[in-house]
């Protein structure tokens, strides 16, 4: 009889409940293909909130009386769960009588128990406790943070209790114990480490009393190290992130990992973090903002049965800065924070007051702190730095004087820009040549000269960008008419000049007499818009007069009488 579709079916195990004794051998009850919730029930609100590992065992059966050999069969997870917080993983123990407890041990056996740790559980520990106390010989290496250990009681017996615990935080101290030997009291030292756990204890674990031999009692809890090993092959499904063909030799998948146990912890990366960076002080706002981190000073109040209360006092040294006090505490495993609002009042998850003059502080917590935890007090002061902003050398602001590359710059079109502290600064010039905005200075249009004083220091390597509009320069050569009675000459220009751009130059001639010992010097002047002749200056040692040159008028071209020159009597 050939193998037909539907001859291979899934059968329920003897106990389909998610309990330690669940699982067991196959039953005669078959699973219906396509029916929902026949293996896993609906996810409850509690499971969705805190997480849960549900383990069920099912079997594949062949319902065919044919004696032909079965060449092979396989099982796959055809569709991964749509909820990213839900994972489906298959594992085969190859044991038809395995129970849920056996399957759970196989899952946990990736961190298999190793040798007994060099220390033991000090005294009895009870269910729900989130810390354990370990005793060692002085000088021994305490437990490493993040390390997983196995607590085992009644190992190998039907009453065995076993739990894996992971270390979250440790506190080590040396204590002195006393033991009676031959009716004499003998003191000895022991290293005691209190370990905070990520999860609470699931059972009661009896511990051993302190002893000079640093050895546990034979009938007490054993503390074993764990060794990582690949305990089995897990099977699941993932989605493709890129299309693939049947002939491809590679696949691009979303992930090759699957979650075996629920995990509510997340990783947070923090870089460049310092205790002083929790609060910063602003030293200056101009010309740039200057901030420094506070100097951290910390102290703690250890909470025990005798001081578990709501109101506490503390004395802060060095004196705190306003707004720099933080108080952190734990209540029912939750962290709370009280802080200073800058006026001496403590607000947040509690209240109180702090004096920045004496350092005295009194505060009241919102909830009773956990016994065994600590109240952490952090405050900052100014002892980390000295403000020498007024003690430095008096350095003048930078000034820049330069010539523009083009002539005929239109007044009012000049704009200077540069980077200072990564911010673009701008200083425009008006039609009169005055620079304003993020700088001061002036522009002389006839000579194309710029004097710029930035109000903000340019960044290293920054360049000052100059933007302007250039107009055409016109040059006219005019013959000067006769001056009027007042000595003035009026000129008529062919075009209306722009304000501040007119420059006039001319040549004057003074007669001289070689008989009087006068020599001549010819120097071509800088002339804009006039014909250049010669500038003849008599060689005398006195300046008789200086005539001012107005902006739009110039003195008339006339020949003055020669100065009276006589020989010196000395």
Short mmCIF file of C-alpha atoms in Angstrom, two decimals, residues 155-463:
data_model
loop_
_atom_site.label_atom_id
_atom_site.label_comp_id
_atom_site.label_asym_id
_atom_site.label_seq_id
_atom_site.Cartn_x
_atom_site.Cartn_y
_atom_site.Cartn_z
CA UNK A 155 22.24 16.62 44.41
CA UNK A 156 21.33 13.35 42.70
CA UNK A 157 18.39 12.67 45.00
CA UNK A 158 14.67 12.75 44.18
CA UNK A 159 14.39 15.86 46.39
CA UNK A 160 17.06 17.72 44.41
CA UNK A 161 16.71 21.51 44.14
CA UNK A 162 18.65 23.24 41.43
CA UNK A 163 18.72 26.82 40.19
CA UNK A 164 21.00 28.93 38.03
CA UNK A 165 21.72 32.38 39.40
CA UNK A 166 23.49 35.27 37.71
CA UNK A 167 25.52 37.87 39.61
CA UNK A 168 24.37 41.48 39.21
CA UNK A 169 26.52 43.26 41.82
CA UNK A 170 28.91 42.28 44.61
CA UNK A 171 30.19 43.76 47.86
CA UNK A 172 33.17 42.09 49.57
CA UNK A 173 34.44 42.58 53.12
CA UNK A 174 36.62 40.75 55.62
CA UNK A 175 34.98 39.60 58.84
CA UNK A 176 36.32 38.03 62.03
CA UNK A 177 34.58 34.89 63.34
CA UNK A 178 35.13 32.89 66.50
CA UNK A 179 35.23 29.10 66.77
CA UNK A 180 35.48 26.97 69.93
CA UNK A 181 38.39 24.52 69.74
CA UNK A 182 39.25 22.44 72.85
CA UNK A 183 37.15 24.76 74.99
CA UNK A 184 39.09 27.77 73.71
CA UNK A 185 37.83 30.67 71.60
CA UNK A 186 39.88 31.01 68.44
CA UNK A 187 39.35 33.95 66.08
CA UNK A 188 39.79 33.65 62.34
CA UNK A 189 39.23 35.91 59.35
CA UNK A 190 36.99 35.10 56.41
CA UNK A 191 36.13 36.90 53.20
CA UNK A 192 32.37 37.43 52.85
CA UNK A 193 30.80 38.54 49.56
CA UNK A 194 27.21 39.64 49.27
CA UNK A 195 25.97 39.06 45.71
CA UNK A 196 22.92 40.76 44.24
CA UNK A 197 21.06 38.50 41.80
CA UNK A 198 19.11 39.32 38.67
CA UNK A 199 16.30 36.97 39.73
CA UNK A 200 15.03 35.83 43.11
CA UNK A 201 15.55 32.35 44.52
CA UNK A 202 12.94 29.76 43.54
CA UNK A 203 13.59 27.41 46.50
CA UNK A 204 14.97 27.39 50.01
CA UNK A 205 18.72 26.60 49.98
CA UNK A 206 20.32 25.57 53.30
CA UNK A 207 23.79 27.02 53.85
CA UNK A 208 26.78 26.18 56.03
CA UNK A 209 28.01 28.06 59.11
CA UNK A 210 31.45 29.79 59.12
CA UNK A 211 34.37 27.51 59.95
CA UNK A 212 38.16 27.75 60.10
CA UNK A 213 38.47 25.07 57.43
CA UNK A 214 36.49 27.21 54.96
CA UNK A 215 34.61 24.08 53.88
CA UNK A 216 30.87 23.57 53.57
CA UNK A 217 29.00 20.83 55.38
CA UNK A 218 28.30 17.71 53.31
CA UNK A 219 24.53 17.91 53.50
CA UNK A 220 24.28 21.59 52.55
CA UNK A 221 23.90 23.48 49.28
CA UNK A 222 26.68 23.14 46.69
CA UNK A 223 27.72 26.17 44.64
CA UNK A 224 29.01 25.15 41.21
CA UNK A 225 30.54 27.11 38.37
CA UNK A 226 29.08 26.84 34.87
CA UNK A 227 30.76 25.80 31.63
CA UNK A 228 29.38 26.80 28.25
CA UNK A 229 28.71 24.00 25.77
CA UNK A 230 26.47 23.33 22.79
CA UNK A 231 23.82 21.16 24.40
CA UNK A 232 21.63 20.46 21.41
CA UNK A 233 20.40 21.52 18.01
CA UNK A 234 17.53 23.98 17.99
CA UNK A 235 15.35 24.53 14.94
CA UNK A 236 13.25 27.56 14.06
CA UNK A 237 12.37 29.83 11.12
CA UNK A 238 13.31 33.32 10.03
CA UNK A 239 12.31 35.61 7.22
CA UNK A 240 14.32 36.45 4.10
CA UNK A 241 15.46 40.03 3.66
CA UNK A 242 16.31 39.66 -0.04
CA UNK A 243 14.72 37.61 -2.84
CA UNK A 244 16.41 34.31 -3.67
CA UNK A 245 16.28 31.69 -6.38
CA UNK A 246 16.35 27.90 -6.21
CA UNK A 247 19.87 27.85 -7.68
CA UNK A 248 21.34 30.33 -5.16
CA UNK A 249 24.00 29.05 -2.80
CA UNK A 250 23.44 31.74 -0.19
CA UNK A 251 20.50 33.30 1.64
CA UNK A 252 20.13 36.71 3.25
CA UNK A 253 18.09 36.27 6.43
CA UNK A 254 16.86 38.68 9.08
CA UNK A 255 18.67 36.75 11.85
CA UNK A 256 20.11 33.34 12.61
CA UNK A 257 19.21 33.59 16.31
CA UNK A 258 16.04 32.65 18.14
CA UNK A 259 15.00 33.50 21.68
CA UNK A 260 14.85 30.54 24.06
CA UNK A 261 13.90 32.32 27.29
CA UNK A 262 12.17 35.67 27.87
CA UNK A 263 14.43 38.62 28.46
CA UNK A 264 13.16 41.99 29.61
CA UNK A 265 16.62 43.53 29.83
CA UNK A 266 17.90 45.86 27.13
CA UNK A 267 21.36 47.12 26.31
CA UNK A 268 22.10 50.85 26.43
CA UNK A 269 25.40 52.18 25.12
CA UNK A 270 26.84 55.24 26.87
CA UNK A 271 30.05 56.91 25.74
CA UNK A 272 32.01 59.86 27.09
CA UNK A 273 30.06 59.71 30.33
CA UNK A 274 31.60 61.09 33.52
CA UNK A 275 30.17 61.48 37.00
CA UNK A 276 30.73 65.24 36.66
CA UNK A 277 28.55 65.40 33.54
CA UNK A 278 25.28 64.83 35.40
CA UNK A 279 25.13 68.59 35.88
CA UNK A 280 27.20 71.37 34.30
CA UNK A 281 27.92 74.94 35.32
CA UNK A 282 27.82 77.79 32.80
CA UNK A 283 30.85 80.06 33.25
CA UNK A 284 30.27 82.46 30.38
CA UNK A 285 27.77 83.16 27.61
CA UNK A 286 29.81 85.67 25.55
CA UNK A 287 31.68 85.70 23.31
CA UNK A 288 31.08 81.94 23.55
CA UNK A 289 29.24 79.61 25.90
CA UNK A 290 31.63 77.94 28.34
CA UNK A 291 30.40 74.95 30.41
CA UNK A 292 32.26 72.73 32.86
CA UNK A 293 31.17 69.57 34.65
CA UNK A 294 30.76 69.63 38.39
CA UNK A 295 33.25 67.95 40.67
CA UNK A 296 31.47 64.82 41.96
CA UNK A 297 31.42 64.16 45.68
CA UNK A 298 29.52 61.10 46.86
CA UNK A 299 28.50 59.47 50.09
CA UNK A 300 26.06 56.74 50.95
CA UNK A 301 23.84 55.68 53.79
CA UNK A 302 23.62 51.89 54.15
CA UNK A 303 20.08 50.80 54.96
CA UNK A 304 19.72 48.10 57.60
CA UNK A 305 16.92 47.02 59.88
CA UNK A 306 17.94 49.48 62.58
CA UNK A 307 17.92 52.61 60.38
CA UNK A 308 15.18 51.86 57.85
CA UNK A 309 13.19 55.08 58.03
CA UNK A 310 11.87 57.90 55.88
CA UNK A 311 13.77 60.94 57.20
CA UNK A 312 17.57 61.29 57.04
CA UNK A 313 20.17 64.01 57.54
CA UNK A 314 23.62 64.45 55.96
CA UNK A 315 26.53 66.88 55.99
CA UNK A 316 27.99 67.70 52.58
CA UNK A 317 31.70 68.46 52.17
CA UNK A 318 32.86 70.29 50.04
CA UNK A 319 30.05 72.83 50.03
CA UNK A 320 27.59 72.10 47.23
CA UNK A 321 26.72 74.40 44.37
CA UNK A 322 23.05 75.32 43.88
CA UNK A 323 21.19 72.75 41.80
CA UNK A 324 23.95 70.12 42.11
CA UNK A 325 22.57 67.73 44.77
CA UNK A 326 21.14 64.30 43.87
CA UNK A 327 19.77 61.63 46.20
CA UNK A 328 19.12 58.13 44.79
CA UNK A 329 17.45 55.29 46.70
CA UNK A 330 15.63 52.01 46.07
CA UNK A 331 12.16 51.14 47.35
CA UNK A 332 10.64 47.75 46.45
CA UNK A 333 13.34 47.33 43.82
CA UNK A 334 12.52 50.61 42.06
CA UNK A 335 14.98 53.48 41.87
CA UNK A 336 13.85 56.95 42.94
CA UNK A 337 15.67 60.29 42.75
CA UNK A 338 15.49 63.50 44.79
CA UNK A 339 17.30 66.57 43.49
CA UNK A 340 17.99 70.21 44.34
CA UNK A 341 15.99 72.76 42.31
CA UNK A 342 18.66 75.47 42.68
CA UNK A 343 16.99 77.34 45.54
CA UNK A 344 17.95 74.91 48.32
CA UNK A 345 14.69 72.98 48.07
CA UNK A 346 14.79 69.23 47.45
CA UNK A 347 12.12 67.98 45.06
CA UNK A 348 11.32 64.82 43.13
CA UNK A 349 10.54 61.48 44.81
CA UNK A 350 10.70 63.08 48.23
CA UNK A 351 11.42 66.46 49.80
CA UNK A 352 13.74 68.39 52.06
CA UNK A 353 16.21 71.25 52.12
CA UNK A 354 19.94 71.77 51.68
CA UNK A 355 22.11 74.74 52.69
CA UNK A 356 24.84 75.82 50.28
CA UNK A 357 26.44 77.89 53.08
CA UNK A 358 26.90 75.11 55.66
CA UNK A 359 26.35 71.91 53.65
CA UNK A 360 23.68 70.68 56.07
CA UNK A 361 20.88 68.67 54.47
CA UNK A 362 17.67 67.05 55.68
CA UNK A 363 15.43 65.01 53.41
CA UNK A 364 12.40 62.74 53.57
CA UNK A 365 11.89 59.82 51.20
CA UNK A 366 8.65 59.09 49.39
CA UNK A 367 8.78 55.38 50.26
CA UNK A 368 10.59 53.22 52.80
CA UNK A 369 13.98 52.20 51.35
CA UNK A 370 14.80 48.54 50.85
CA UNK A 371 16.81 46.89 53.61
CA UNK A 372 20.25 46.04 52.29
CA UNK A 373 20.24 48.86 49.75
CA UNK A 374 22.02 52.20 50.02
CA UNK A 375 20.96 55.82 49.73
CA UNK A 376 23.44 57.49 47.37
CA UNK A 377 24.08 61.23 47.76
CA UNK A 378 25.94 63.04 44.97
CA UNK A 379 26.77 66.72 44.88
CA UNK A 380 29.11 68.99 42.99
CA UNK A 381 31.32 71.94 43.85
CA UNK A 382 33.57 74.39 42.03
CA UNK A 383 36.89 72.99 43.24
CA UNK A 384 37.61 71.44 39.84
CA UNK A 385 38.66 74.69 38.20
CA UNK A 386 39.69 78.31 38.75
CA UNK A 387 38.03 81.09 36.82
CA UNK A 388 40.90 83.13 35.35
CA UNK A 389 38.87 84.87 32.67
CA UNK A 390 39.72 88.29 34.16
CA UNK A 391 43.39 87.46 34.77
CA UNK A 392 44.53 86.90 31.21
CA UNK A 393 46.48 89.27 28.99
CA UNK A 394 44.54 92.18 27.47
CA UNK A 395 44.64 91.27 23.80
CA UNK A 396 43.13 93.65 21.26
CA UNK A 397 40.47 92.33 18.94
CA UNK A 398 41.80 91.49 15.47
CA UNK A 399 41.79 94.16 12.77
CA UNK A 400 42.12 93.66 9.03
CA UNK A 401 43.14 96.32 6.51
CA UNK A 402 43.26 95.40 2.84
CA UNK A 403 42.63 96.70 -0.69
CA UNK A 404 39.75 95.54 -2.82
CA UNK A 405 40.76 93.86 -6.06
CA UNK A 406 38.34 95.84 -8.24
CA UNK A 407 37.79 99.54 -8.78
CA UNK A 408 34.37 101.10 -9.02
CA UNK A 409 32.80 99.24 -6.08
CA UNK A 410 29.21 100.40 -5.66
CA UNK A 411 28.76 101.98 -2.20
CA UNK A 412 26.39 100.01 0.00
CA UNK A 413 26.96 96.72 -1.84
CA UNK A 414 29.81 95.45 0.33
CA UNK A 415 29.15 92.52 2.70
CA UNK A 416 31.75 90.67 4.80
CA UNK A 417 31.06 87.12 6.12
CA UNK A 418 33.13 84.63 8.18
CA UNK A 419 32.70 81.67 10.54
CA UNK A 420 33.06 82.13 14.29
CA UNK A 421 32.34 79.18 16.56
CA UNK A 422 30.75 77.42 13.61
CA UNK A 423 28.22 80.27 13.21
CA UNK A 424 28.17 82.45 10.09
CA UNK A 425 28.79 86.10 11.01
CA UNK A 426 27.85 89.00 8.70
CA UNK A 427 28.98 92.64 8.61
CA UNK A 428 27.52 94.86 5.81
CA UNK A 429 28.80 98.32 4.81
CA UNK A 430 26.40 101.19 4.08
CA UNK A 431 26.64 103.78 1.29
CA UNK A 432 28.77 106.04 3.50
CA UNK A 433 31.33 103.25 3.97
CA UNK A 434 30.52 102.47 7.63
CA UNK A 435 30.60 98.77 8.59
CA UNK A 436 28.01 97.45 11.09
CA UNK A 437 26.49 94.13 12.18
CA UNK A 438 28.97 91.57 13.55
CA UNK A 439 31.89 93.95 13.02
CA UNK A 440 32.91 97.61 12.76
CA UNK A 441 35.17 99.60 10.49
CA UNK A 442 34.99 101.67 7.33
CA UNK A 443 35.44 101.49 3.57
CA UNK A 444 37.22 104.24 1.58
CA UNK A 445 35.79 103.89 -1.92
CA UNK A 446 38.16 106.27 -3.78
CA UNK A 447 41.21 104.24 -2.64
CA UNK A 448 39.40 100.85 -2.42
CA UNK A 449 40.72 100.46 1.16
CA UNK A 450 38.88 98.44 3.83
CA UNK A 451 39.42 98.51 7.61
CA UNK A 452 37.47 95.70 9.35
CA UNK A 453 37.30 94.95 13.08
CA UNK A 454 35.29 91.69 13.67
CA UNK A 455 33.29 91.53 16.89
CA UNK A 456 33.58 87.70 16.82
CA UNK A 457 36.94 85.98 16.45
CA UNK A 458 37.14 84.02 13.17
CA UNK A 459 37.65 80.28 13.55
CA UNK A 460 41.12 78.83 12.87
CA UNK A 461 41.50 78.45 9.12
CA UNK A 462 38.39 80.49 8.39
CA UNK A 463 38.38 83.00 5.50
#
